[in-house]
mmCIF file of C-alpha atoms in Angstrom:
data_model
loop_
_atom_site.group_PDB
_atom_site.id
_atom_site.type_symbol
_atom_site.label_atom_id
_atom_site.label_comp_id
_atom_site.label_asym_id
_atom_site.label_seq_id
_atom_site.Cartn_x
_atom_site.Cartn_y
_atom_site.Cartn_z
ATOM 1 C CA UNK A 1 -3.480 -5.454 10.563
ATOM 2 C CA UNK A 2 -2.831 -1.725 10.589
ATOM 3 C CA UNK A 3 -4.311 0.432 7.853
ATOM 4 C CA UNK A 4 -3.142 3.836 6.677
ATOM 5 C CA UNK A 5 -4.652 6.198 4.134
ATOM 6 C CA UNK A 6 -2.629 6.555 0.964
ATOM 7 C CA UNK A 7 -2.089 9.940 -0.617
ATOM 8 C CA UNK A 8 -4.461 9.013 -3.457
ATOM 9 C CA UNK A 9 -7.158 7.734 -1.087
ATOM 10 C CA UNK A 10 -6.566 4.040 -1.861
ATOM 11 C CA UNK A 11 -5.389 2.161 1.211
ATOM 12 C CA UNK A 12 -3.044 -0.767 0.674
ATOM 13 C CA UNK A 13 -2.633 -0.533 -3.097
ATOM 14 C CA UNK A 14 0.562 -1.504 -4.893
ATOM 15 C CA UNK A 15 1.103 0.489 -8.064
ATOM 16 C CA UNK A 16 3.841 -0.300 -10.587
ATOM 17 C CA UNK A 17 4.152 2.311 -13.328
ATOM 18 C CA UNK A 18 6.252 1.961 -16.466
ATOM 19 C CA UNK A 19 9.269 0.447 -14.721
ATOM 20 C CA UNK A 20 12.488 0.268 -16.713
ATOM 21 C CA UNK A 21 15.638 -1.436 -15.476
ATOM 22 C CA UNK A 22 18.838 -1.969 -17.422
ATOM 23 C CA UNK A 23 21.974 -3.935 -16.635
ATOM 24 C CA UNK A 24 24.547 -2.533 -19.030
ATOM 25 C CA UNK A 25 23.103 -2.879 -22.519
ATOM 26 C CA UNK A 26 20.528 -5.466 -21.426
ATOM 27 C CA UNK A 27 16.998 -4.314 -20.620
ATOM 28 C CA UNK A 28 15.724 -6.323 -17.655
ATOM 29 C CA UNK A 29 12.393 -4.518 -17.299
ATOM 30 C CA UNK A 30 10.714 -2.861 -20.243
ATOM 31 C CA UNK A 31 7.921 -0.464 -19.147
ATOM 32 C CA UNK A 32 6.460 -2.895 -16.626
ATOM 33 C CA UNK A 33 3.167 -1.737 -15.151
ATOM 34 C CA UNK A 34 0.380 -3.297 -13.062
ATOM 35 C CA UNK A 35 -1.428 -2.944 -9.745
ATOM 36 C CA UNK A 36 -2.353 -5.134 -6.787
ATOM 37 C CA UNK A 37 -5.374 -4.069 -4.760
ATOM 38 C CA UNK A 38 -6.761 -4.691 -1.263
ATOM 39 C CA UNK A 39 -8.978 -7.711 -0.710
ATOM 40 C CA UNK A 40 -7.385 -9.712 -3.515
ATOM 41 C CA UNK A 41 -4.460 -12.033 -4.086
ATOM 42 C CA UNK A 42 -2.407 -11.031 -7.120
ATOM 43 C CA UNK A 43 -0.115 -13.683 -8.580
ATOM 44 C CA UNK A 44 2.920 -12.345 -10.436
ATOM 45 C CA UNK A 45 3.896 -15.178 -12.753
ATOM 46 C CA UNK A 46 6.786 -15.734 -15.112
ATOM 47 C CA UNK A 47 9.640 -18.086 -15.923
ATOM 48 C CA UNK A 48 12.938 -17.770 -14.083
ATOM 49 C CA UNK A 49 14.770 -14.670 -15.290
ATOM 50 C CA UNK A 50 11.594 -12.996 -16.566
ATOM 51 C CA UNK A 51 11.934 -9.930 -14.309
ATOM 52 C CA UNK A 52 9.795 -10.852 -11.286
ATOM 53 C CA UNK A 53 12.499 -10.456 -8.652
ATOM 54 C CA UNK A 54 13.836 -7.280 -10.279
ATOM 55 C CA UNK A 55 10.370 -5.731 -10.079
ATOM 56 C CA UNK A 56 9.917 -6.707 -6.435
ATOM 57 C CA UNK A 57 13.386 -5.455 -5.479
ATOM 58 C CA UNK A 58 12.543 -2.040 -6.913
ATOM 59 C CA UNK A 59 9.164 -2.039 -5.153
ATOM 60 C CA UNK A 60 10.897 -2.790 -1.829
ATOM 61 C CA UNK A 61 13.594 -0.157 -2.260
ATOM 62 C CA UNK A 62 16.464 -2.605 -2.817
ATOM 63 C CA UNK A 63 17.181 -1.429 -6.371
ATOM 64 C CA UNK A 64 16.625 1.837 -8.225
ATOM 65 C CA UNK A 65 14.774 1.856 -11.553
ATOM 66 C CA UNK A 66 16.103 3.542 -14.658
ATOM 67 C CA UNK A 67 12.583 4.760 -15.332
ATOM 68 C CA UNK A 68 9.073 4.629 -13.888
ATOM 69 C CA UNK A 69 8.049 4.262 -10.263
ATOM 70 C CA UNK A 70 6.716 1.692 -7.791
ATOM 71 C CA UNK A 71 4.621 2.697 -4.772
ATOM 72 C CA UNK A 72 2.981 1.160 -1.716
ATOM 73 C CA UNK A 73 0.018 3.069 -0.327
ATOM 74 C CA UNK A 74 0.976 5.905 -2.658
ATOM 75 C CA UNK A 75 4.574 6.169 -1.400
ATOM 76 C CA UNK A 76 7.926 4.813 -2.497
ATOM 77 C CA UNK A 77 9.348 2.354 0.004
ATOM 78 C CA UNK A 78 12.081 4.750 1.179
ATOM 79 C CA UNK A 79 9.387 7.334 2.022
ATOM 80 C CA UNK A 80 7.559 5.048 4.468
ATOM 81 C CA UNK A 81 7.962 6.155 8.080
ATOM 82 C CA UNK A 82 7.539 2.627 9.447
ATOM 83 C CA UNK A 83 8.007 0.184 6.560
ATOM 84 C CA UNK A 84 7.246 -3.080 8.391
ATOM 85 C CA UNK A 85 3.912 -1.691 9.569
ATOM 86 C CA UNK A 86 2.942 -0.974 5.960
ATOM 87 C CA UNK A 87 4.417 -3.882 4.022
ATOM 88 C CA UNK A 88 5.681 -7.309 5.022
ATOM 89 C CA UNK A 89 7.978 -8.920 2.498
ATOM 90 C CA UNK A 90 9.862 -12.127 1.879
ATOM 91 C CA UNK A 91 12.606 -12.308 -0.730
ATOM 92 C CA UNK A 92 15.173 -15.122 -0.868
ATOM 93 C CA UNK A 93 13.844 -17.039 2.131
ATOM 94 C CA UNK A 94 13.955 -15.926 5.765
ATOM 95 C CA UNK A 95 16.907 -13.512 5.601
ATOM 96 C CA UNK A 96 18.015 -14.746 9.034
ATOM 97 C CA UNK A 97 21.635 -15.447 9.964
ATOM 98 C CA UNK A 98 22.208 -19.189 10.188
ATOM 99 C CA UNK A 99 23.695 -18.953 13.695
ATOM 100 C CA UNK A 100 20.655 -17.179 15.155
ATOM 101 C CA UNK A 101 17.527 -18.817 16.491
ATOM 102 C CA UNK A 102 14.167 -17.862 15.017
ATOM 103 C CA UNK A 103 13.251 -16.071 18.231
ATOM 104 C CA UNK A 104 16.498 -14.066 18.251
ATOM 105 C CA UNK A 105 16.031 -13.102 14.610
ATOM 106 C CA UNK A 106 12.484 -11.907 15.180
ATOM 107 C CA UNK A 107 13.487 -10.047 18.347
ATOM 108 C CA UNK A 108 16.170 -8.143 16.433
ATOM 109 C CA UNK A 109 13.756 -7.226 13.639
ATOM 110 C CA UNK A 110 11.102 -6.161 16.149
ATOM 111 C CA UNK A 111 13.532 -3.921 18.062
ATOM 112 C CA UNK A 112 14.826 -2.284 14.904
ATOM 113 C CA UNK A 113 11.284 -1.366 13.853
ATOM 114 C CA UNK A 114 9.784 -0.391 17.217
ATOM 115 C CA UNK A 115 7.492 -3.434 17.286
ATOM 116 C CA UNK A 116 6.434 -4.893 20.638
ATOM 117 C CA UNK A 117 7.903 -8.235 21.712
ATOM 118 C CA UNK A 118 4.392 -9.686 22.098
ATOM 119 C CA UNK A 119 4.288 -9.972 18.319
ATOM 120 C CA UNK A 120 7.134 -12.517 18.334
ATOM 121 C CA UNK A 121 5.117 -15.261 20.012
ATOM 122 C CA UNK A 122 2.073 -14.357 17.924
ATOM 123 C CA UNK A 123 3.801 -14.786 14.566
ATOM 124 C CA UNK A 124 5.747 -17.893 15.648
ATOM 125 C CA UNK A 125 2.449 -19.500 16.551
ATOM 126 C CA UNK A 126 0.780 -18.354 13.356
ATOM 127 C CA UNK A 127 3.414 -19.948 11.111
ATOM 128 C CA UNK A 128 3.790 -23.106 13.195
ATOM 129 C CA UNK A 129 7.320 -22.512 14.519
ATOM 130 C CA UNK A 130 6.671 -22.210 18.255
ATOM 131 C CA UNK A 131 8.328 -25.561 19.013
ATOM 132 C CA UNK A 132 11.341 -24.638 16.868
ATOM 133 C CA UNK A 133 11.739 -21.055 18.078
ATOM 134 C CA UNK A 134 15.054 -21.741 19.867
ATOM 135 C CA UNK A 135 16.572 -23.875 17.100
ATOM 136 C CA UNK A 136 19.358 -22.233 15.093
ATOM 137 C CA UNK A 137 18.202 -21.261 11.619
ATOM 138 C CA UNK A 138 21.105 -23.162 10.059
ATOM 139 C CA UNK A 139 19.376 -26.387 11.102
ATOM 140 C CA UNK A 140 16.080 -25.443 9.472
ATOM 141 C CA UNK A 141 14.748 -27.199 6.392
ATOM 142 C CA UNK A 142 13.929 -25.080 3.351
ATOM 143 C CA UNK A 143 10.253 -25.170 4.275
ATOM 144 C CA UNK A 144 10.929 -24.051 7.853
ATOM 145 C CA UNK A 145 13.032 -21.197 6.504
ATOM 146 C CA UNK A 146 10.080 -20.148 4.365
ATOM 147 C CA UNK A 147 7.860 -20.158 7.439
ATOM 148 C CA UNK A 148 10.340 -17.965 9.310
ATOM 149 C CA UNK A 149 10.448 -15.551 6.380
ATOM 150 C CA UNK A 150 6.679 -15.316 6.495
ATOM 151 C CA UNK A 151 6.748 -14.781 10.272
ATOM 152 C CA UNK A 152 9.117 -11.847 9.716
ATOM 153 C CA UNK A 153 6.793 -10.417 7.065
ATOM 154 C CA UNK A 154 3.822 -10.599 9.453
ATOM 155 C CA UNK A 155 5.638 -9.083 12.429
ATOM 156 C CA UNK A 156 4.442 -5.491 11.942
ATOM 157 C CA UNK A 157 0.827 -6.475 11.157
ATOM 158 C CA UNK A 158 1.079 -4.896 7.696
ATOM 159 C CA UNK A 159 -1.824 -4.428 5.311
ATOM 160 C CA UNK A 160 0.399 -5.367 2.347
ATOM 161 C CA UNK A 161 2.291 -8.629 1.838
ATOM 162 C CA UNK A 162 4.881 -9.006 -0.950
ATOM 163 C CA UNK A 163 6.241 -12.533 -1.224
ATOM 164 C CA UNK A 164 8.739 -14.007 -3.690
ATOM 165 C CA UNK A 165 8.222 -17.745 -4.308
ATOM 166 C CA UNK A 166 6.495 -18.334 -0.933
ATOM 167 C CA UNK A 167 5.573 -21.984 -1.620
ATOM 168 C CA UNK A 168 9.119 -22.990 -2.548
ATOM 169 C CA UNK A 169 10.262 -25.887 -0.348
ATOM 170 C CA UNK A 170 6.887 -26.475 1.288
ATOM 171 C CA UNK A 171 5.292 -29.920 1.366
ATOM 172 C CA UNK A 172 1.628 -30.352 0.277
ATOM 173 C CA UNK A 173 0.347 -29.622 3.798
ATOM 174 C CA UNK A 174 2.530 -26.522 3.945
ATOM 175 C CA UNK A 175 1.238 -25.307 0.592
ATOM 176 C CA UNK A 176 -2.347 -25.785 1.746
ATOM 177 C CA UNK A 177 -1.541 -23.925 4.966
ATOM 178 C CA UNK A 178 0.026 -20.917 3.235
ATOM 179 C CA UNK A 179 -2.871 -20.725 0.801
ATOM 180 C CA UNK A 180 -5.244 -20.484 3.756
ATOM 181 C CA UNK A 181 -3.127 -17.844 5.481
ATOM 182 C CA UNK A 182 -2.840 -15.631 2.411
ATOM 183 C CA UNK A 183 -6.500 -16.087 1.506
ATOM 184 C CA UNK A 184 -7.422 -15.035 5.028
ATOM 185 C CA UNK A 185 -5.191 -11.955 4.802
ATOM 186 C CA UNK A 186 -6.863 -10.847 1.572
ATOM 187 C CA UNK A 187 -10.374 -11.622 2.833
ATOM 188 C CA UNK A 188 -9.659 -9.414 5.851
ATOM 189 C CA UNK A 189 -8.959 -6.495 3.478
ATOM 190 C CA UNK A 190 -5.220 -6.933 3.014
ATOM 191 C CA UNK A 191 -3.257 -6.847 -0.220
ATOM 192 C CA UNK A 192 -1.247 -9.891 -1.306
ATOM 193 C CA UNK A 193 1.269 -9.847 -4.151
ATOM 194 C CA UNK A 194 3.128 -13.099 -4.637
ATOM 195 C CA UNK A 195 5.534 -14.096 -7.363
ATOM 196 C CA UNK A 196 6.014 -17.643 -8.557
ATOM 197 C CA UNK A 197 7.077 -19.816 -11.461
ATOM 198 C CA UNK A 198 5.075 -22.740 -9.989
ATOM 199 C CA UNK A 199 1.807 -22.055 -11.768
ATOM 200 C CA UNK A 200 -0.227 -24.993 -10.476
ATOM 201 C CA UNK A 201 0.601 -24.133 -6.857
ATOM 202 C CA UNK A 202 -0.961 -20.661 -7.009
ATOM 203 C CA UNK A 203 -3.812 -21.382 -9.427
ATOM 204 C CA UNK A 204 -6.248 -22.154 -6.609
ATOM 205 C CA UNK A 205 -5.369 -19.018 -4.652
ATOM 206 C CA UNK A 206 -5.044 -16.084 -7.050
ATOM 207 C CA UNK A 207 -7.813 -13.600 -7.806
ATOM 208 C CA UNK A 208 -5.765 -11.547 -10.276
ATOM 209 C CA UNK A 209 -2.950 -12.565 -12.585
ATOM 210 C CA UNK A 210 0.040 -10.637 -13.896
ATOM 211 C CA UNK A 211 2.287 -12.510 -16.351
ATOM 212 C CA UNK A 212 5.763 -11.350 -17.296
ATOM 213 C CA UNK A 213 8.208 -12.757 -19.851
ATOM 214 C CA UNK A 214 11.395 -11.254 -21.187
ATOM 215 C CA UNK A 215 10.953 -8.217 -18.941
ATOM 216 C CA UNK A 216 7.553 -7.320 -20.408
ATOM 217 C CA UNK A 217 4.017 -7.755 -19.103
ATOM 218 C CA UNK A 218 2.227 -10.187 -21.423
ATOM 219 C CA UNK A 219 -1.110 -10.561 -19.605
ATOM 220 C CA UNK A 220 -2.898 -8.972 -16.673
ATOM 221 C CA UNK A 221 -6.396 -9.166 -15.261
ATOM 222 C CA UNK A 222 -8.772 -11.284 -13.177
ATOM 223 C CA UNK A 223 -8.076 -15.021 -13.283
ATOM 224 C CA UNK A 224 -11.200 -15.785 -15.324
ATOM 225 C CA UNK A 225 -10.290 -13.148 -17.904
ATOM 226 C CA UNK A 226 -6.667 -14.268 -18.322
ATOM 227 C CA UNK A 227 -7.614 -17.946 -18.674
ATOM 228 C CA UNK A 228 -10.543 -17.397 -21.061
ATOM 229 C CA UNK A 229 -10.052 -19.657 -24.082
ATOM 230 C CA UNK A 230 -7.521 -21.885 -22.315
ATOM 231 C CA UNK A 231 -7.936 -25.133 -20.402
ATOM 232 C CA UNK A 232 -6.534 -23.645 -17.191
ATOM 233 C CA UNK A 233 -3.987 -21.145 -15.854
ATOM 234 C CA UNK A 234 -1.041 -23.398 -16.625
ATOM 235 C CA UNK A 235 -2.189 -23.804 -20.235
ATOM 236 C CA UNK A 236 -2.603 -20.015 -20.568
ATOM 237 C CA UNK A 237 0.822 -19.391 -19.040
ATOM 238 C CA UNK A 238 2.724 -21.708 -21.369
ATOM 239 C CA UNK A 239 0.835 -20.526 -24.459
ATOM 240 C CA UNK A 240 1.384 -16.837 -23.716
ATOM 241 C CA UNK A 241 5.052 -17.176 -22.735
ATOM 242 C CA UNK A 242 5.737 -19.266 -25.850
ATOM 243 C CA UNK A 243 4.083 -16.588 -27.977
ATOM 244 C CA UNK A 244 6.236 -13.909 -26.335
ATOM 245 C CA UNK A 245 9.403 -15.946 -26.988
ATOM 246 C CA UNK A 246 8.730 -15.948 -30.751
ATOM 247 C CA UNK A 247 8.434 -12.162 -31.009
#
């Protein structure tokens, strides 16, 4: 994992500040703000359509905000000299062309980012795809596609991981495996930000919680703080999102 000093002295921090995004007359994000810090797993939770993907797309330079800013290591994504060495991301599955093999996909990504080919075998092994490396992606199951997406995110040995619905399509063993991988990344000093609408699947992994509903942040803080007064994270999530819906 490579580490680089941010301009504000905090290495590996994700900072979202007052993000606003509009589609026509509809406000998708309404002054969204939170942070994800090194050494911790931050779960970004909300129902479908709440604004999770819009926030992550702005963070990763895929969309422009109408207000506010989102930075990685103190820099906007487009300012990063070598993005894959700073942040590994997974949005909408693997992103690989269905006719390519996993190895060919990773080789193309590695070449385009100046990453050595030795990393290809390393990440294939780490996500359990070595035996399927020469299978065309179009033949992959949803869970295998998720594993390939994670392999791509890990290719540059980034300090920061940003993952959208990473447990989607994984069986129970796969979910346990990805929990261990992400926990290990955070324990080694990395930053993990993962979005999900599957509350129970991330409850045993997250250190910090950010909840969004209707494009607004409705709760943020350490897991114990957010769930105080509720039976568990799922109970807190449904109570807080229901309260937001009535406003």
